[in-house]
Tab-separated table of C-alpha atoms in Angstrom:
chain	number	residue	atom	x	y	z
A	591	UNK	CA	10.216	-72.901	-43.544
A	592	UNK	CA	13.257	-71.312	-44.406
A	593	UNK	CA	13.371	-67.639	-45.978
A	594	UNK	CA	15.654	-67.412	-48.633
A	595	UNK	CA	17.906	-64.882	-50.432
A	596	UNK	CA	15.673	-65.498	-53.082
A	597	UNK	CA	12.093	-64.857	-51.358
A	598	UNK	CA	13.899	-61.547	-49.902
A	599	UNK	CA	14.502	-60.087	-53.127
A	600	UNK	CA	11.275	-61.735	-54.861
A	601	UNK	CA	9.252	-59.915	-51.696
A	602	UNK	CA	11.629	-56.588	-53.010
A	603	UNK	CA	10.486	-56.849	-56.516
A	604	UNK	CA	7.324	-57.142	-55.219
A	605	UNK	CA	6.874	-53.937	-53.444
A	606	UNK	CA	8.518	-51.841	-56.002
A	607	UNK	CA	5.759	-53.368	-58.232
A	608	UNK	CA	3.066	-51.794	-56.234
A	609	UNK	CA	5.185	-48.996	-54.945
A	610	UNK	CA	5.038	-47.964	-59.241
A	611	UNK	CA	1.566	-48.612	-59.075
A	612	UNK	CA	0.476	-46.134	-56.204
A	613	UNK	CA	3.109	-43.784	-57.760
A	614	UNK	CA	1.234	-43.973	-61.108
A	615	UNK	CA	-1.778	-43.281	-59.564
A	616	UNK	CA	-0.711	-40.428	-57.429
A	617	UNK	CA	0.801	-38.809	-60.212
A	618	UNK	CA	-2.534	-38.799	-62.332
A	619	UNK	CA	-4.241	-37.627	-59.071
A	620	UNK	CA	-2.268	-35.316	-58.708
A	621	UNK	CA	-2.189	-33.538	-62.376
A	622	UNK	CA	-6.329	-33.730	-61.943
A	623	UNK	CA	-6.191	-31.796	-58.805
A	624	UNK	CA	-3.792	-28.816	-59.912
A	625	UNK	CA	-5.979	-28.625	-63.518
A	626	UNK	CA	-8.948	-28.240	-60.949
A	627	UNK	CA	-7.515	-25.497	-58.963
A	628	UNK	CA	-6.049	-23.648	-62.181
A	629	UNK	CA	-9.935	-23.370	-62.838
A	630	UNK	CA	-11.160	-22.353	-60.074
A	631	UNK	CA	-8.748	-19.165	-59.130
A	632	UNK	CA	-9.729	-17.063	-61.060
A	633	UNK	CA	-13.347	-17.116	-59.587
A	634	UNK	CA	-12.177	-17.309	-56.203
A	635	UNK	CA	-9.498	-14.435	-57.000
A	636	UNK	CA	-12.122	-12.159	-58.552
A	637	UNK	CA	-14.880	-12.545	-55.990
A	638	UNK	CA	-12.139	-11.761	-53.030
A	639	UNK	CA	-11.251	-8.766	-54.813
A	640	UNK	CA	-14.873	-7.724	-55.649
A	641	UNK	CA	-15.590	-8.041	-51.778
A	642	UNK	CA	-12.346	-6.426	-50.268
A	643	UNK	CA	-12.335	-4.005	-52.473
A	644	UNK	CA	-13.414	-0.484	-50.442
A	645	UNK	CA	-14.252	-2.779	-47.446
A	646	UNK	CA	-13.320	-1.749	-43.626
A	647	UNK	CA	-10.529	-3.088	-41.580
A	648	UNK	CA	-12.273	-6.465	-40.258
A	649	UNK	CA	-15.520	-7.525	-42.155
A	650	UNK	CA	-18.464	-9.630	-40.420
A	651	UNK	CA	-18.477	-13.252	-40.799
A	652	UNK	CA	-22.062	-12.853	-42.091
A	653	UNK	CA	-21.174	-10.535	-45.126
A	654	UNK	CA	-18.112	-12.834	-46.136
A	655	UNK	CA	-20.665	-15.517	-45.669
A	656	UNK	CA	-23.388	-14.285	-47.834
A	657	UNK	CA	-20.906	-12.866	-50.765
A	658	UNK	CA	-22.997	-14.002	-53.659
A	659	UNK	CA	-19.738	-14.326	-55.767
A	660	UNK	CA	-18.301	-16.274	-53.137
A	661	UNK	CA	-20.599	-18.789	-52.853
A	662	UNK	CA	-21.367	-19.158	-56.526
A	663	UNK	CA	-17.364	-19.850	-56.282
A	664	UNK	CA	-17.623	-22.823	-53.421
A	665	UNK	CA	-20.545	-24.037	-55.685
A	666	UNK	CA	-18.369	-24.881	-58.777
A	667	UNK	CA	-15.635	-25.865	-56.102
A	668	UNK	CA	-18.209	-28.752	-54.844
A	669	UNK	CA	-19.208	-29.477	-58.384
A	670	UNK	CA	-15.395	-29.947	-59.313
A	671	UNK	CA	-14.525	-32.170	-56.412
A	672	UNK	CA	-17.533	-34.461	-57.312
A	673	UNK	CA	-15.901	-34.688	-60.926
A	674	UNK	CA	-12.460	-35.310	-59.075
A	675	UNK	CA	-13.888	-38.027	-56.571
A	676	UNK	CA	-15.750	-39.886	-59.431
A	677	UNK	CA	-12.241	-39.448	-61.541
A	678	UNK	CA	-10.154	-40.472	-58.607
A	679	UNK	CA	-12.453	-43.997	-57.883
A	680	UNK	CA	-11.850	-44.770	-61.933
A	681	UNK	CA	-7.897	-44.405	-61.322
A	682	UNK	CA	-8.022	-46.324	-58.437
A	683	UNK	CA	-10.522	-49.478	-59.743
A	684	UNK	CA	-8.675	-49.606	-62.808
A	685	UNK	CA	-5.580	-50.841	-60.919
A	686	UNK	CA	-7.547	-52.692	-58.489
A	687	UNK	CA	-7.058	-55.919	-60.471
A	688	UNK	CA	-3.933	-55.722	-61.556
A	689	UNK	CA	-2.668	-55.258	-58.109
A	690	UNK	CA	-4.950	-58.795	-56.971
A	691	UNK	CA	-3.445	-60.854	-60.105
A	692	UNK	CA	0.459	-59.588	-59.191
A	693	UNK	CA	-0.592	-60.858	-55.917
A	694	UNK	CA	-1.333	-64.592	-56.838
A	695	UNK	CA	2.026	-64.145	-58.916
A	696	UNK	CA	3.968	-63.158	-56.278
A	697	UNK	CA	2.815	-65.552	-53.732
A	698	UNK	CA	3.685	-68.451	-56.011
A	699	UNK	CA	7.066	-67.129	-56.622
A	700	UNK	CA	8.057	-66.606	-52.989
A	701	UNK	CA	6.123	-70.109	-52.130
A	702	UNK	CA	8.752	-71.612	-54.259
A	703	UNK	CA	11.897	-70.020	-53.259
A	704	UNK	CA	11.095	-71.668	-50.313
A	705	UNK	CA	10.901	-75.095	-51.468
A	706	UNK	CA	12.880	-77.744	-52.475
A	707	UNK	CA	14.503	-76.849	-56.214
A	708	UNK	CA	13.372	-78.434	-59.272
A	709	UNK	CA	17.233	-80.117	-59.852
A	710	UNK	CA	16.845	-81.904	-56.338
A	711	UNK	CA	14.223	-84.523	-58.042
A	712	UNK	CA	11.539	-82.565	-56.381
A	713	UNK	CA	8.192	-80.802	-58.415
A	714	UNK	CA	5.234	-79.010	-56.880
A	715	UNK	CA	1.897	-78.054	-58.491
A	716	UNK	CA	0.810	-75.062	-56.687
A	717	UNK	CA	-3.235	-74.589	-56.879
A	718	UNK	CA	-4.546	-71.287	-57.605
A	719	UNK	CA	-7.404	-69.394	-55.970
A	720	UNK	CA	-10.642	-69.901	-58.096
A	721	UNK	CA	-11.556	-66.754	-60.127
A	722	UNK	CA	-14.799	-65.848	-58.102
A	723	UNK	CA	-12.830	-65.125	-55.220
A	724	UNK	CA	-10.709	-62.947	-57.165
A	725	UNK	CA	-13.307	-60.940	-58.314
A	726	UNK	CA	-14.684	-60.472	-54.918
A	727	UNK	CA	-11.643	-58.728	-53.633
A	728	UNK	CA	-12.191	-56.107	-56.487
A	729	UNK	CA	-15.305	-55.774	-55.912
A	730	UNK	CA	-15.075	-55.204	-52.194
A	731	UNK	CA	-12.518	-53.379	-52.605
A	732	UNK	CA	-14.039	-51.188	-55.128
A	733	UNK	CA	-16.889	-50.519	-52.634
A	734	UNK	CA	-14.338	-49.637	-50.185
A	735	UNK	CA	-12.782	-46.576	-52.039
A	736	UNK	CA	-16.470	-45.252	-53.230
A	737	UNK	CA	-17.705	-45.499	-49.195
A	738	UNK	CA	-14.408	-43.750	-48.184
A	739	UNK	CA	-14.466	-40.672	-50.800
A	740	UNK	CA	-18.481	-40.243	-50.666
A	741	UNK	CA	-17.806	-37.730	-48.242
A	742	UNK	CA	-14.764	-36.074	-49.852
A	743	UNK	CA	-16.256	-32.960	-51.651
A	744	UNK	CA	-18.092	-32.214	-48.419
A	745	UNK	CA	-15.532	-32.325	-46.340
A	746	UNK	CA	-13.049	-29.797	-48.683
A	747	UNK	CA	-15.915	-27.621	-49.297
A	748	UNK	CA	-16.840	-27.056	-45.890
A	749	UNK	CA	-12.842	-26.252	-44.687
A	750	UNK	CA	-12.877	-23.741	-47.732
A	751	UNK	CA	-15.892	-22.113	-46.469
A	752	UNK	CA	-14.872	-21.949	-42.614
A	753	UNK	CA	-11.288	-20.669	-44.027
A	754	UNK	CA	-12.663	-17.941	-45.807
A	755	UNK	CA	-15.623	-16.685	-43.781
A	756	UNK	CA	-14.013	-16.715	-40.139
A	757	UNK	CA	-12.266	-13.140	-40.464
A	758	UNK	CA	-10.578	-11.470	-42.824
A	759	UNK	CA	-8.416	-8.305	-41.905
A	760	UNK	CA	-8.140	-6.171	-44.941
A	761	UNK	CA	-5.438	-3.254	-43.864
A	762	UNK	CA	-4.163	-1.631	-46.736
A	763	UNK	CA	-3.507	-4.262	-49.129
A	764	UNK	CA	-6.666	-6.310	-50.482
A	765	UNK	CA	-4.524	-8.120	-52.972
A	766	UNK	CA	-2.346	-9.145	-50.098
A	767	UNK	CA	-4.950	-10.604	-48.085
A	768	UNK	CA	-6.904	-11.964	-51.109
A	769	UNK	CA	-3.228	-13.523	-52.042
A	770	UNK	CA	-2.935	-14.673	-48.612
A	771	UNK	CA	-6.611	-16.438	-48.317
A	772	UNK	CA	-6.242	-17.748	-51.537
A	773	UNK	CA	-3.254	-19.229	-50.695
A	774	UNK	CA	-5.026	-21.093	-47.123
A	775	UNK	CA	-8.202	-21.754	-49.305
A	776	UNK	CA	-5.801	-24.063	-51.780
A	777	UNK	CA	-4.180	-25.149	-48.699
A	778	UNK	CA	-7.617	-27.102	-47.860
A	779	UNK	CA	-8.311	-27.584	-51.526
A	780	UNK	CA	-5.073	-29.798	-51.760
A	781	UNK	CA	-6.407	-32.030	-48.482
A	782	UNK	CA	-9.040	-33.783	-50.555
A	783	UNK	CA	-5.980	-34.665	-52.891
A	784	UNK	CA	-4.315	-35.912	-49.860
A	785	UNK	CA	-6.966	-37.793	-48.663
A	786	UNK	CA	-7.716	-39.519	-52.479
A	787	UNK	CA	-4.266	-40.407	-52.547
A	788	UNK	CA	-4.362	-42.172	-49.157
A	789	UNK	CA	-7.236	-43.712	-50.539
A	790	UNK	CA	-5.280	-45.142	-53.466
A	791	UNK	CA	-2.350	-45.973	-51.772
A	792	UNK	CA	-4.416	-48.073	-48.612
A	793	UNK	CA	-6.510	-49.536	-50.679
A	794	UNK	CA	-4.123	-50.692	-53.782
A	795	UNK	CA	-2.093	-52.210	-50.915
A	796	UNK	CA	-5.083	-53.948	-49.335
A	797	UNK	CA	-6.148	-55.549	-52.344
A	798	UNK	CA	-2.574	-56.864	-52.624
A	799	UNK	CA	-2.722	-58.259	-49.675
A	800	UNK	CA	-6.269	-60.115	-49.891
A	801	UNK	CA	-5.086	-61.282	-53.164
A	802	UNK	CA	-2.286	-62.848	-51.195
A	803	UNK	CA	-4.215	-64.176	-48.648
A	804	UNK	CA	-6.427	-65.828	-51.130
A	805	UNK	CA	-3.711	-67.449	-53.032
A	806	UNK	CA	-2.072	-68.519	-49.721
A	807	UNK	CA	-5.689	-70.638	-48.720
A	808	UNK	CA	-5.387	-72.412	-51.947
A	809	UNK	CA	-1.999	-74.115	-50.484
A	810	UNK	CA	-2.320	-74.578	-47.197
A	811	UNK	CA	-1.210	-78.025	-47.423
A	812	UNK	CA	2.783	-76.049	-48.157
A	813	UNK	CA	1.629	-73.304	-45.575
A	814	UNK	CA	2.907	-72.603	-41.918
A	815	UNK	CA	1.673	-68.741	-41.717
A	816	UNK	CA	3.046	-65.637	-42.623
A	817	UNK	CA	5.297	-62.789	-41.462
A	818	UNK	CA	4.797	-59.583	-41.430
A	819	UNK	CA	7.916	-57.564	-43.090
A	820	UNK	CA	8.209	-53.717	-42.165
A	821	UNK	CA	10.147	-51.919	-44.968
A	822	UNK	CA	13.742	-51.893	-42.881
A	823	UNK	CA	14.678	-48.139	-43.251
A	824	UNK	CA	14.693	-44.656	-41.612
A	825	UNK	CA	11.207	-44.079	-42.399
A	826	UNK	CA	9.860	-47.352	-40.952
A	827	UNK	CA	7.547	-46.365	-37.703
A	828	UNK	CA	7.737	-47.716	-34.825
A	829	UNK	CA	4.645	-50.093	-34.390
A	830	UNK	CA	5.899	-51.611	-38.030
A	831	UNK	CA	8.879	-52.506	-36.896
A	832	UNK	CA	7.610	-53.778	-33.424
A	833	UNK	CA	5.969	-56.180	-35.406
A	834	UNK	CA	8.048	-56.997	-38.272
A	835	UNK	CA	8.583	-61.012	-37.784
A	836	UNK	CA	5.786	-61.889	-35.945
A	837	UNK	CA	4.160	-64.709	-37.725
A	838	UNK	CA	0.466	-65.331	-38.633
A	839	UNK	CA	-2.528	-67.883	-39.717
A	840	UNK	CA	-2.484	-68.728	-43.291
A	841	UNK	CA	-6.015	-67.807	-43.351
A	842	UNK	CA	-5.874	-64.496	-41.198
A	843	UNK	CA	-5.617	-61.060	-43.246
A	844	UNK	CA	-2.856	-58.556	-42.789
A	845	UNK	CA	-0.604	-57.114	-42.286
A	846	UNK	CA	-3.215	-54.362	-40.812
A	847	UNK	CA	-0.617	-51.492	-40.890
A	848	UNK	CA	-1.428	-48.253	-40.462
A	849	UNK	CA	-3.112	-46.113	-43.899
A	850	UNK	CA	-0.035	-45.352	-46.283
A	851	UNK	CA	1.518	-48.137	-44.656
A	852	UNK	CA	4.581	-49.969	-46.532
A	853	UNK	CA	4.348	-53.332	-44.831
A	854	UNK	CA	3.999	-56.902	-46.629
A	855	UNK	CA	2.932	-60.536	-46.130
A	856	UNK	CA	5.813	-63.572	-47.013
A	857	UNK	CA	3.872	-66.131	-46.636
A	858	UNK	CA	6.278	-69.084	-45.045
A	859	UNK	CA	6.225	-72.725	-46.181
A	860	UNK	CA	6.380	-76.046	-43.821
A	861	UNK	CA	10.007	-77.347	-43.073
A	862	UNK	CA	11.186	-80.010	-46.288
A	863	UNK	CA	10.767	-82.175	-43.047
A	864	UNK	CA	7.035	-81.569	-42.407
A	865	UNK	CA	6.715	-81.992	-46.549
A	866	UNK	CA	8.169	-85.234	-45.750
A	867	UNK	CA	11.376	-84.605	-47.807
A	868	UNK	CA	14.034	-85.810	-46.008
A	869	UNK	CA	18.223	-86.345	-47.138
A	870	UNK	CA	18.211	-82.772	-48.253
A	871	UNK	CA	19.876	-80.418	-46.197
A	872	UNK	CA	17.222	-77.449	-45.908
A	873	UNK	CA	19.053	-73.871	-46.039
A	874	UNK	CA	19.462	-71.267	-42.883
A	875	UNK	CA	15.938	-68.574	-42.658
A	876	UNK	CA	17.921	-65.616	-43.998
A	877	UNK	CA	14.426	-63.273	-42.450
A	878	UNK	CA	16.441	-60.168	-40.476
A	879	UNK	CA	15.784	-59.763	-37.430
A	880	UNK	CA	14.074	-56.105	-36.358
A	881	UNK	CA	15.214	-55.680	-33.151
A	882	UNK	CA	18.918	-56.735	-34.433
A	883	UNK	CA	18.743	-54.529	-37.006
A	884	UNK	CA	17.226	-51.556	-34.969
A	885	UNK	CA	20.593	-52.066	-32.109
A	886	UNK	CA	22.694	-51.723	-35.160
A	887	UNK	CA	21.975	-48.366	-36.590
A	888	UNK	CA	23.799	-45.242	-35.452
A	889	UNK	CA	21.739	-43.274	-32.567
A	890	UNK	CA	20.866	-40.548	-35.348
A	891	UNK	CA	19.197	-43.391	-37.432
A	892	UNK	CA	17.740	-44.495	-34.162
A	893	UNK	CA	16.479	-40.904	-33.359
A	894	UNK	CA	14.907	-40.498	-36.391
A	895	UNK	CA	12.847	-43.977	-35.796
A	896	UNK	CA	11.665	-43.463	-32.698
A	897	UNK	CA	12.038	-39.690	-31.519
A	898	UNK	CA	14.520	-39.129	-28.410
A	899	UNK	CA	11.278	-40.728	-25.515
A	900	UNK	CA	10.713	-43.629	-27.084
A	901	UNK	CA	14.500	-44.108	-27.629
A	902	UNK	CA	15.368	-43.619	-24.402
A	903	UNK	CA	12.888	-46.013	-22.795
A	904	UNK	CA	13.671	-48.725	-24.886
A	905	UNK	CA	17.231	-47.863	-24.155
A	906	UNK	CA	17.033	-48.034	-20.292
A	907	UNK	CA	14.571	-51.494	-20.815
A	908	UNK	CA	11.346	-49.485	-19.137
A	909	UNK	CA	9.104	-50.508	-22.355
A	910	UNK	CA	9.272	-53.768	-24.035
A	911	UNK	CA	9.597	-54.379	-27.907
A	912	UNK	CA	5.949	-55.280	-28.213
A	913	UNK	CA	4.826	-51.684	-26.728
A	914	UNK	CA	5.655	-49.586	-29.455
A	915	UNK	CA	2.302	-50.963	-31.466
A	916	UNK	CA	-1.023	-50.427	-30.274
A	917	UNK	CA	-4.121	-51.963	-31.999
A	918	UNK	CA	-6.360	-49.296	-32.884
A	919	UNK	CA	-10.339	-50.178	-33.785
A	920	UNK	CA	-12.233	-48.333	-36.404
A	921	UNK	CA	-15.888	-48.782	-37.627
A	922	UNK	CA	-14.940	-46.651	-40.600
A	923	UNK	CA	-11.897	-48.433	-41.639
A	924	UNK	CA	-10.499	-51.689	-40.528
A	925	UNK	CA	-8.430	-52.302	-37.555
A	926	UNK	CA	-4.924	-51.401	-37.656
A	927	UNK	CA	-1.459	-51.036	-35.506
A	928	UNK	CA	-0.363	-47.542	-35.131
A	929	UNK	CA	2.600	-46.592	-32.945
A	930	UNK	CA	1.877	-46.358	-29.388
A	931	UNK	CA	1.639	-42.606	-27.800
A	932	UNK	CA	4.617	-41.484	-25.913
A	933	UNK	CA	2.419	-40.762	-22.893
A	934	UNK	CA	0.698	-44.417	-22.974
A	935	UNK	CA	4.689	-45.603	-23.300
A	936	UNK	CA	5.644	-43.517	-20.158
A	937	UNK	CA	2.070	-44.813	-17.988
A	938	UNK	CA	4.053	-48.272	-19.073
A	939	UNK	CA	7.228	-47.142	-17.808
A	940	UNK	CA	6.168	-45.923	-14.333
């Protein structure tokens, strides 16, 4: 059950994999959403001007709200972002099985850098999960993204709408303010773009994950668990890296990291003893160690992890390690750990 050199840099390769995948993704995402917007300024543009133009200093929410050019504009904007959502699922699904297969692929490899080598007299036949199941993780998954952006154009529309009809102060410049709405209005434009790429991103790495899980069932018989590993940098929160090294069920699905998360499953073999191989010296776990890790960075690096509260009650031992993650329920989602609030960390404390 020992963690190699090898299985770090195989679990490495891995997440660059999917880290080029979400990028890919994003990027496409992104070029969709800023064609959209090109589109639609010049109607939102012209029917600000139309309205401001010989208006008084503050006009009613009720005349913004019944601008006929205005709302033919949030029309087409509602239209577009049902073109964008059904665009967005398609670049999502169509790396939805890619991401399951790399899965399988990678869970083999990092099964075996665990395991006796090949040159010690020593072969294993690792099973892989039946196609069927496969399939089911896209297709879940697949239902996942449509049932989480259903409500996307909806939700844009409506900030648009509150953005624009909630006051507008005209002064002496109309193209200032029109500039200057137009300007907040892309503002909540750009959200559903945020939101579709959070889709991606959760739900690429999800897949990944089940597609892990599913591989790891087909060799239990090898199988202890699996760790969770927290990306080990600056930017790692602090309810990853609470519980980076914690170990796991074969069977049980994570890790259930927060959305845009960046943590993975290694999924850890049986000791060469318990796969009654014995006369060959097994090698040390080379896994890091979180909270080692975390004592060795500089108190900037440290700062930047956990902001200056959080620091300094870990520092003076009032919170444990195991407080900084919080399990956080969610009909809508799935469960996940998030990092704790500072003010539930300080009812700890006191």
């Amino acid at each position: 059950m020992a963690v190699t050199d090898e299985t770090l840099l195989i679990a490495a390769d891995t997440r660059r994999r999917l880290q080029r995948m979400t990028d890919e993704q994003v990027v496409q995402l992104t070029r969709s959403w800023v064609d959209a917007w090109d589109s639609l300024t010049p109607l939102f543009n012209e029917a600000l001007l139309d309205l401001l133009h010989g208006a008084p200093d503050r006009l009613p929410r009720a005349v913004v709200a019944r601008n006929r050019r205005l709302q033919s504009a949030l029309r087409q904007a509602r239209a577009t972002l049902n073109e964008l959502t059904r665009g967005a699922n398609e670049v999502i699904e169509n790396s939805l099985a890619d991401a399951v297969l790399d899965a399988v692929s990678s869970h083999q490899s990092i099964v075996r850098s665990q395991l006796p080598a090949d040159s010690a007299g020593v072969a294993f036949d690792l099973d892989a999960p039946a196609p069927e199941a496969l399939d089911a993780i896209v297709t879940r998954a697949t239902q996942q993204v449509h049932a989480a952006s259903k409500p996307l154009a909806g939700w844009v529309v409506q900030a648009m709408r509150q953005e624009l009809v909630r006051g507008i102060a005209v002064g002496d410049n109309p193209r200032e303010v029109a500039r200057k709405l137009m300007k907040a209005t892309e503002g909540h434009f750009n959200g559903g773009l945020a939101r579709a790429t959070r889709i991606a991103r959760t739900e690429m790495l999800d897949a990944h994950r089940r597609g892990s899980q599913t591989a790891a069932k087909a060799n239990t018989d090898l199988l202890t668990g699996w760790k969770w590993q927290c990306t080990l940098d600056r930017r790692t929160c602090p309810s990853c890296l609470s519980k980076h090294g914690t170990l796991y069920p074969v069977d049980q699905f994570g890790p259930i990291d927060h959305q845009n998360g960046r943590c993975a499953r290694i999924d850890i073999t049986k000791s060469w003893a318990e796969l009654g191989f014995t006369g060959i010296d097994e090698p040390a776990d080379t896994f890091p160690d979180a909270r080692t890790w975390y004592d060795g960075l500089t108190d900037d690096s440290k700062l930047a992890i956990m902001g200056p509260t959080r620091m300094q009650l870990l520092a003076d031992g009032a919170i444990n390690w195991e407080d900084l993650a919080t399990l956080r329920k969610s009909d809508a989602w799935r469960n996940s750990y998030t990092q704790t609030p500072v003010r539930d960390l300080q009812a700890i404390a006191s």
